[in-house]
Tab-separated table of N, CA and C in Angstrom:
chain	number	residue	atom	x	y	z
A	841	MET	N	16.492	-20.764	7.823
A	841	MET	CA	16.180	-21.141	9.188
A	841	MET	C	17.005	-22.370	9.522
A	842	CYS	N	17.623	-22.345	10.676
A	842	CYS	CA	18.486	-23.459	11.046
A	842	CYS	C	17.657	-24.647	11.525
A	843	ALA	N	18.267	-25.807	11.429
A	843	ALA	CA	17.584	-27.039	11.817
A	843	ALA	C	17.196	-27.021	13.294
A	844	GLY	N	18.055	-26.405	14.122
A	844	GLY	CA	17.758	-26.329	15.550
A	844	GLY	C	16.485	-25.556	15.835
A	845	THR	N	16.272	-24.468	15.101
A	845	THR	CA	15.056	-23.675	15.272
A	845	THR	C	13.847	-24.485	14.851
A	846	ARG	N	13.968	-25.205	13.742
A	846	ARG	CA	12.878	-26.032	13.234
A	846	ARG	C	12.498	-27.116	14.252
A	847	VAL	N	13.503	-27.748	14.830
A	847	VAL	CA	13.252	-28.796	15.830
A	847	VAL	C	12.598	-28.195	17.064
A	848	ALA	N	13.103	-27.046	17.505
A	848	ALA	CA	12.528	-26.392	18.686
A	848	ALA	C	11.074	-26.020	18.450
A	849	PHE	N	10.780	-25.544	17.262
A	849	PHE	CA	9.412	-25.154	16.941
A	849	PHE	C	8.498	-26.386	16.906
A	850	ALA	N	8.966	-27.471	16.296
A	850	ALA	CA	8.180	-28.703	16.256
A	850	ALA	C	7.919	-29.214	17.675
A	851	LEU	N	8.932	-29.112	18.529
A	851	LEU	CA	8.781	-29.523	19.918
A	851	LEU	C	7.764	-28.643	20.632
A	852	LEU	N	7.810	-27.335	20.357
A	852	LEU	CA	6.850	-26.405	20.953
A	852	LEU	C	5.424	-26.793	20.579
A	853	LEU	N	5.205	-27.109	19.304
A	853	LEU	CA	3.868	-27.526	18.870
A	853	LEU	C	3.448	-28.820	19.560
A	854	ALA	N	4.387	-29.747	19.678
A	854	ALA	CA	4.065	-31.011	20.331
A	854	ALA	C	3.717	-30.790	21.803
A	855	LEU	N	4.503	-29.955	22.483
A	855	LEU	CA	4.245	-29.669	23.894
A	855	LEU	C	2.952	-28.904	24.092
A	856	ALA	N	2.579	-28.108	23.083
A	856	ALA	CA	1.339	-27.337	23.173
A	856	ALA	C	0.118	-28.228	22.983
A	857	GLY	N	0.351	-29.485	22.642
A	857	GLY	CA	-0.759	-30.417	22.497
A	857	GLY	C	-1.454	-30.323	21.160
A	858	VAL	N	-0.767	-29.825	20.135
A	858	VAL	CA	-1.373	-29.753	18.811
A	858	VAL	C	-1.480	-31.170	18.270
A	859	GLN	N	-2.690	-31.617	18.077
A	859	GLN	CA	-2.953	-32.960	17.592
A	859	GLN	C	-3.957	-32.885	16.459
A	860	THR	N	-3.979	-33.917	15.647
A	860	THR	CA	-4.933	-33.968	14.555
A	860	THR	C	-6.339	-34.137	15.110
A	861	VAL	N	-7.270	-33.396	14.536
A	861	VAL	CA	-8.667	-33.457	14.954
A	861	VAL	C	-9.465	-34.026	13.790
A	862	ASP	N	-10.333	-34.979	14.068
A	862	ASP	CA	-11.189	-35.539	13.032
A	862	ASP	C	-12.184	-34.477	12.585
A	863	SER	N	-12.102	-34.062	11.317
A	863	SER	CA	-12.953	-32.977	10.833
A	863	SER	C	-14.437	-33.336	10.892
A	864	GLN	N	-14.780	-34.603	10.845
A	864	GLN	CA	-16.177	-35.001	10.945
A	864	GLN	C	-16.720	-34.750	12.349
A	865	SER	N	-15.867	-34.920	13.347
A	865	SER	CA	-16.350	-34.774	14.716
A	865	SER	C	-16.417	-33.318	15.166
A	866	VAL	N	-15.681	-32.430	14.521
A	866	VAL	CA	-15.710	-31.042	14.957
A	866	VAL	C	-16.729	-30.202	14.209
A	867	GLY	N	-17.178	-30.648	13.037
A	867	GLY	CA	-18.185	-29.920	12.282
A	867	GLY	C	-17.780	-28.485	12.035
A	868	ALA	N	-18.597	-27.569	12.491
A	868	ALA	CA	-18.337	-26.147	12.294
A	868	ALA	C	-17.553	-25.581	13.475
A	869	SER	N	-16.582	-26.336	13.950
A	869	SER	CA	-15.799	-25.947	15.116
A	869	SER	C	-15.018	-24.656	14.890
A	870	TRP	N	-14.857	-23.926	15.969
A	870	TRP	CA	-14.015	-22.733	15.945
A	870	TRP	C	-12.722	-23.007	16.695
A	871	ALA	N	-12.301	-24.263	16.712
A	871	ALA	CA	-11.053	-24.621	17.384
A	871	ALA	C	-9.897	-23.897	16.727
A	872	GLY	N	-9.007	-23.356	17.547
A	872	GLY	CA	-7.884	-22.625	16.991
A	872	GLY	C	-6.816	-22.358	18.026
A	873	VAL	N	-5.950	-21.425	17.692
A	873	VAL	CA	-4.851	-21.060	18.578
A	873	VAL	C	-4.769	-19.541	18.694
A	874	ASN	N	-4.129	-19.094	19.751
A	874	ASN	CA	-3.830	-17.675	19.947
A	874	ASN	C	-2.349	-17.472	19.629
A	875	SER	N	-2.024	-16.358	19.025
A	875	SER	CA	-0.631	-16.040	18.766
A	875	SER	C	-0.397	-14.558	18.971
A	876	PHE	N	0.568	-14.249	19.793
A	876	PHE	CA	0.902	-12.851	20.029
A	876	PHE	C	1.727	-12.261	18.891
A	877	PHE	N	2.437	-13.117	18.138
A	877	PHE	CA	3.382	-12.539	17.197
A	877	PHE	C	3.613	-13.349	15.923
A	878	LEU	N	2.682	-14.203	15.533
A	878	LEU	CA	2.897	-15.005	14.327
A	878	LEU	C	3.055	-14.132	13.094
A	879	HIS	N	2.408	-12.981	13.062
A	879	HIS	CA	2.547	-12.074	11.925
A	879	HIS	C	3.978	-11.561	11.786
A	880	ALA	N	4.762	-11.577	12.855
A	880	ALA	CA	6.146	-11.086	12.820
A	880	ALA	C	7.162	-12.193	12.523
A	881	ILE	N	6.695	-13.438	12.470
A	881	ILE	CA	7.584	-14.562	12.143
A	881	ILE	C	7.850	-14.539	10.641
A	882	PRO	N	9.107	-14.633	10.232
A	882	PRO	CA	9.397	-14.593	8.795
A	882	PRO	C	8.842	-15.811	8.067
A	883	ASN	N	8.443	-15.575	6.848
A	883	ASN	CA	7.940	-16.666	6.008
A	883	ASN	C	8.751	-16.685	4.711
A	884	ASN	N	10.052	-16.650	4.871
A	884	ASN	CA	10.942	-16.526	3.727
A	884	ASN	C	11.612	-17.835	3.345
A	885	GLY	N	10.878	-18.914	3.441
A	885	GLY	CA	11.430	-20.205	3.092
A	885	GLY	C	11.377	-20.455	1.591
A	886	THR	N	11.590	-21.686	1.240
A	886	THR	CA	11.526	-22.121	-0.155
A	886	THR	C	10.509	-23.238	-0.259
A	887	ALA	N	10.262	-23.704	-1.475
A	887	ALA	CA	9.317	-24.803	-1.662
A	887	ALA	C	9.799	-26.064	-0.951
A	888	SER	N	11.089	-26.304	-0.964
A	888	SER	CA	11.616	-27.508	-0.324
A	888	SER	C	11.807	-27.340	1.185
A	889	GLU	N	11.970	-26.101	1.636
A	889	GLU	CA	12.120	-25.837	3.060
A	889	GLU	C	11.341	-24.572	3.412
A	890	PRO	N	10.055	-24.729	3.758
A	890	PRO	CA	9.204	-23.557	4.015
A	890	PRO	C	9.659	-22.774	5.242
A	891	GLY	N	9.272	-21.504	5.271
A	891	GLY	CA	9.579	-20.651	6.409
A	891	GLY	C	8.814	-21.087	7.648
A	892	LEU	N	9.238	-20.595	8.783
A	892	LEU	CA	8.656	-20.987	10.064
A	892	LEU	C	7.167	-20.678	10.145
A	893	GLN	N	6.757	-19.539	9.611
A	893	GLN	CA	5.341	-19.183	9.619
A	893	GLN	C	4.528	-20.204	8.831
A	894	ALA	N	5.022	-20.602	7.668
A	894	ALA	CA	4.328	-21.595	6.848
A	894	ALA	C	4.257	-22.946	7.556
A	895	VAL	N	5.332	-23.320	8.219
A	895	VAL	CA	5.347	-24.587	8.969
A	895	VAL	C	4.280	-24.566	10.047
A	896	TYR	N	4.200	-23.473	10.784
A	896	TYR	CA	3.211	-23.322	11.857
A	896	TYR	C	1.795	-23.438	11.294
A	897	LEU	N	1.517	-22.710	10.213
A	897	LEU	CA	0.177	-22.734	9.619
A	897	LEU	C	-0.155	-24.101	9.023
A	898	ASP	N	0.818	-24.746	8.417
A	898	ASP	CA	0.594	-26.092	7.881
A	898	ASP	C	0.269	-27.083	8.997
A	899	ARG	N	0.941	-26.935	10.130
A	899	ARG	CA	0.650	-27.812	11.280
A	899	ARG	C	-0.747	-27.539	11.825
A	900	MET	N	-1.138	-26.266	11.843
A	900	MET	CA	-2.501	-25.930	12.272
A	900	MET	C	-3.523	-26.607	11.369
A	901	LYS	N	-3.316	-26.483	10.066
A	901	LYS	CA	-4.245	-27.081	9.107
A	901	LYS	C	-4.300	-28.590	9.279
A	902	ALA	N	-3.133	-29.216	9.420
A	902	ALA	CA	-3.078	-30.668	9.588
A	902	ALA	C	-3.789	-31.118	10.862
A	903	ALA	N	-3.788	-30.262	11.870
A	903	ALA	CA	-4.444	-30.593	13.135
A	903	ALA	C	-5.944	-30.317	13.099
A	904	GLY	N	-6.433	-29.758	11.990
A	904	GLY	CA	-7.858	-29.473	11.881
A	904	GLY	C	-8.276	-28.184	12.564
A	905	LEU	N	-7.300	-27.348	12.917
A	905	LEU	CA	-7.614	-26.074	13.560
A	905	LEU	C	-8.029	-25.066	12.503
A	906	LYS	N	-9.051	-24.282	12.810
A	906	LYS	CA	-9.640	-23.413	11.796
A	906	LYS	C	-9.535	-21.933	12.091
A	907	VAL	N	-9.080	-21.563	13.284
A	907	VAL	CA	-9.064	-20.156	13.664
A	907	VAL	C	-7.704	-19.797	14.256
A	908	LEU	N	-7.177	-18.670	13.804
A	908	LEU	CA	-5.957	-18.103	14.366
A	908	LEU	C	-6.331	-16.738	14.941
A	909	ARG	N	-6.177	-16.595	16.250
A	909	ARG	CA	-6.447	-15.324	16.905
A	909	ARG	C	-5.106	-14.635	17.153
A	910	ILE	N	-4.974	-13.415	16.657
A	910	ILE	CA	-3.717	-12.696	16.834
A	910	ILE	C	-3.928	-11.468	17.706
A	911	PHE	N	-2.845	-10.917	18.172
A	911	PHE	CA	-2.866	-9.730	19.005
A	911	PHE	C	-2.017	-8.681	18.320
A	912	ILE	N	-2.582	-7.507	18.121
A	912	ILE	CA	-1.873	-6.444	17.422
A	912	ILE	C	-1.108	-5.643	18.474
A	913	SER	N	0.139	-6.046	18.674
A	913	SER	CA	0.967	-5.384	19.680
A	913	SER	C	2.433	-5.474	19.268
A	914	ALA	N	3.224	-4.573	19.807
A	914	ALA	CA	4.648	-4.533	19.497
A	914	ALA	C	5.337	-5.797	20.008
A	915	THR	N	6.322	-6.239	19.254
A	915	THR	CA	7.170	-7.345	19.701
A	915	THR	C	8.612	-7.022	19.320
A	916	PRO	N	9.551	-7.430	20.155
A	916	PRO	CA	10.961	-7.193	19.823
A	916	PRO	C	11.465	-8.202	18.799
A	917	ALA	N	12.601	-7.922	18.236
A	917	ALA	CA	13.227	-8.857	17.301
A	917	ALA	C	13.586	-10.152	18.036
A	918	ASP	N	13.454	-11.262	17.346
A	918	ASP	CA	13.796	-12.588	17.876
A	918	ASP	C	13.062	-12.890	19.181
A	919	TYR	N	11.797	-12.480	19.253
A	919	TYR	CA	10.978	-12.694	20.448
A	919	TYR	C	10.874	-14.179	20.751
A	920	LYS	N	11.140	-14.534	21.963
A	920	LYS	CA	11.116	-15.933	22.422
A	920	LYS	C	12.027	-16.819	21.567
A	921	LYS	N	13.105	-16.224	21.036
A	921	LYS	CA	14.087	-16.929	20.205
A	921	LYS	C	13.439	-17.569	18.975
A	922	SER	N	12.452	-16.847	18.422
A	922	SER	CA	11.686	-17.364	17.289
A	922	SER	C	12.206	-16.898	15.936
A	923	GLY	N	13.119	-15.935	15.932
A	923	GLY	CA	13.569	-15.365	14.673
A	923	GLY	C	12.625	-14.293	14.152
A	924	SER	N	11.700	-13.846	14.988
A	924	SER	CA	10.704	-12.856	14.552
A	924	SER	C	11.351	-11.509	14.278
A	925	HIS	N	10.673	-10.744	13.432
A	925	HIS	CA	11.079	-9.376	13.145
A	925	HIS	C	10.563	-8.474	14.260
A	926	ALA	N	11.306	-7.407	14.543
A	926	ALA	CA	10.807	-6.402	15.480
A	926	ALA	C	9.665	-5.654	14.801
A	927	VAL	N	8.628	-5.353	15.552
A	927	VAL	CA	7.503	-4.594	15.005
A	927	VAL	C	6.960	-3.658	16.088
A	928	ASN	N	6.705	-2.427	15.677
A	928	ASN	CA	6.156	-1.421	16.598
A	928	ASN	C	4.644	-1.543	16.692
A	929	ASP	N	4.081	-0.925	17.725
A	929	ASP	CA	2.635	-0.768	17.800
A	929	ASP	C	2.177	0.140	16.668
A	930	LEU	N	0.913	0.071	16.354
A	930	LEU	CA	0.331	0.941	15.331
A	930	LEU	C	0.489	2.414	15.740
A	931	GLU	N	0.247	2.676	17.002
A	931	GLU	CA	0.434	4.019	17.551
A	931	GLU	C	1.673	3.971	18.439
A	932	THR	N	2.783	4.476	17.931
A	932	THR	CA	4.059	4.274	18.611
A	932	THR	C	4.286	5.176	19.812
A	933	ASP	N	3.947	6.449	19.689
A	933	ASP	CA	4.261	7.388	20.765
A	933	ASP	C	3.045	7.899	21.524
A	934	HIS	N	1.925	8.010	20.821
A	934	HIS	CA	0.716	8.560	21.434
A	934	HIS	C	-0.491	8.111	20.607
A	935	VAL	N	-1.672	8.312	21.144
A	935	VAL	CA	-2.895	7.931	20.444
A	935	VAL	C	-3.089	8.879	19.261
A	936	GLY	N	-3.338	8.319	18.106
A	936	GLY	CA	-3.561	9.121	16.905
A	936	GLY	C	-2.366	9.135	15.982
A	937	GLU	N	-2.490	9.946	14.952
A	937	GLU	CA	-1.443	10.039	13.931
A	937	GLU	C	-0.159	10.616	14.518
A	938	PRO	N	0.978	10.317	13.934
A	938	PRO	CA	1.186	9.442	12.779
A	938	PRO	C	1.159	7.976	13.201
A	939	TYR	N	0.683	7.127	12.321
A	939	TYR	CA	0.606	5.694	12.559
A	939	TYR	C	1.786	4.992	11.894
A	940	ASP	N	2.229	3.916	12.522
A	940	ASP	CA	3.226	3.041	11.908
A	940	ASP	C	2.459	1.799	11.479
A	941	ASP	N	2.102	1.726	10.197
A	941	ASP	CA	1.253	0.625	9.745
A	941	ASP	C	2.032	-0.606	9.289
A	942	THR	N	3.294	-0.705	9.668
A	942	THR	CA	4.094	-1.893	9.350
A	942	THR	C	3.421	-3.159	9.868
A	943	ILE	N	2.897	-3.091	11.082
A	943	ILE	CA	2.246	-4.256	11.670
A	943	ILE	C	1.021	-4.673	10.852
A	944	LEU	N	0.306	-3.703	10.289
A	944	LEU	CA	-0.862	-4.025	9.467
A	944	LEU	C	-0.453	-4.709	8.169
A	945	ASP	N	0.676	-4.295	7.604
A	945	ASP	CA	1.187	-4.970	6.403
A	945	ASP	C	1.547	-6.420	6.711
A	946	MET	N	2.162	-6.651	7.858
A	946	MET	CA	2.518	-8.019	8.270
A	946	MET	C	1.254	-8.862	8.463
A	947	ILE	N	0.235	-8.260	9.053
A	947	ILE	CA	-1.020	-8.975	9.279
A	947	ILE	C	-1.708	-9.274	7.949
A	948	ASP	N	-1.662	-8.342	7.014
A	948	ASP	CA	-2.222	-8.593	5.676
A	948	ASP	C	-1.558	-9.805	5.038
A	949	ASP	N	-0.234	-9.867	5.109
A	949	ASP	CA	0.496	-11.004	4.531
A	949	ASP	C	0.112	-12.305	5.226
A	950	LEU	N	-0.022	-12.267	6.548
A	950	LEU	CA	-0.423	-13.454	7.309
A	950	LEU	C	-1.834	-13.899	6.911
A	951	MET	N	-2.729	-12.935	6.697
A	951	MET	CA	-4.107	-13.274	6.318
A	951	MET	C	-4.156	-13.996	4.969
A	952	VAL	N	-3.305	-13.604	4.046
A	952	VAL	CA	-3.231	-14.298	2.754
A	952	VAL	C	-2.816	-15.755	2.973
A	953	GLU	N	-1.812	-15.955	3.832
A	953	GLU	CA	-1.326	-17.310	4.111
A	953	GLU	C	-2.387	-18.153	4.819
A	954	THR	N	-3.076	-17.572	5.804
A	954	THR	CA	-4.103	-18.344	6.517
A	954	THR	C	-5.272	-18.681	5.601
A	955	HIS	N	-5.687	-17.725	4.790
A	955	HIS	CA	-6.817	-17.959	3.874
A	955	HIS	C	-6.507	-19.096	2.907
A	956	SER	N	-5.281	-19.163	2.427
A	956	SER	CA	-4.932	-20.216	1.472
A	956	SER	C	-4.978	-21.612	2.112
A	957	ARG	N	-5.020	-21.664	3.442
A	957	ARG	CA	-5.081	-22.948	4.155
A	957	ARG	C	-6.452	-23.179	4.791
A	958	GLY	N	-7.401	-22.296	4.518
A	958	GLY	CA	-8.743	-22.449	5.079
A	958	GLY	C	-8.822	-22.086	6.546
A	959	ILE	N	-7.864	-21.292	7.014
A	959	ILE	CA	-7.834	-20.860	8.410
A	959	ILE	C	-8.353	-19.430	8.465
A	960	LYS	N	-9.211	-19.152	9.438
A	960	LYS	CA	-9.764	-17.803	9.597
A	960	LYS	C	-9.007	-17.048	10.648
């Protein structure tokens, strides 16, 4: 991931008003964020330079946010210049089989990442 993308993403979080929340004051808060396509953002970073998805989730955790709401819908490649992968809807052409469960695999991977950070 290029430095420009990282800076743009950090700026996006700052503009979105992501701030640290005192965990004592929120208690059992369900404070969180909505994301249309975080499951499609690559998480192929390294330990020294994490992927964009990991950066986003780490910022959520640092801000005291506990819930990530996602939307299971198709997104094109590089949606909003995020570097995201293209992903089809579960039902690509019509209601019912055959299903394209690629999006479900991406969501499974995202759920592992969110769980490891205490995010639901």
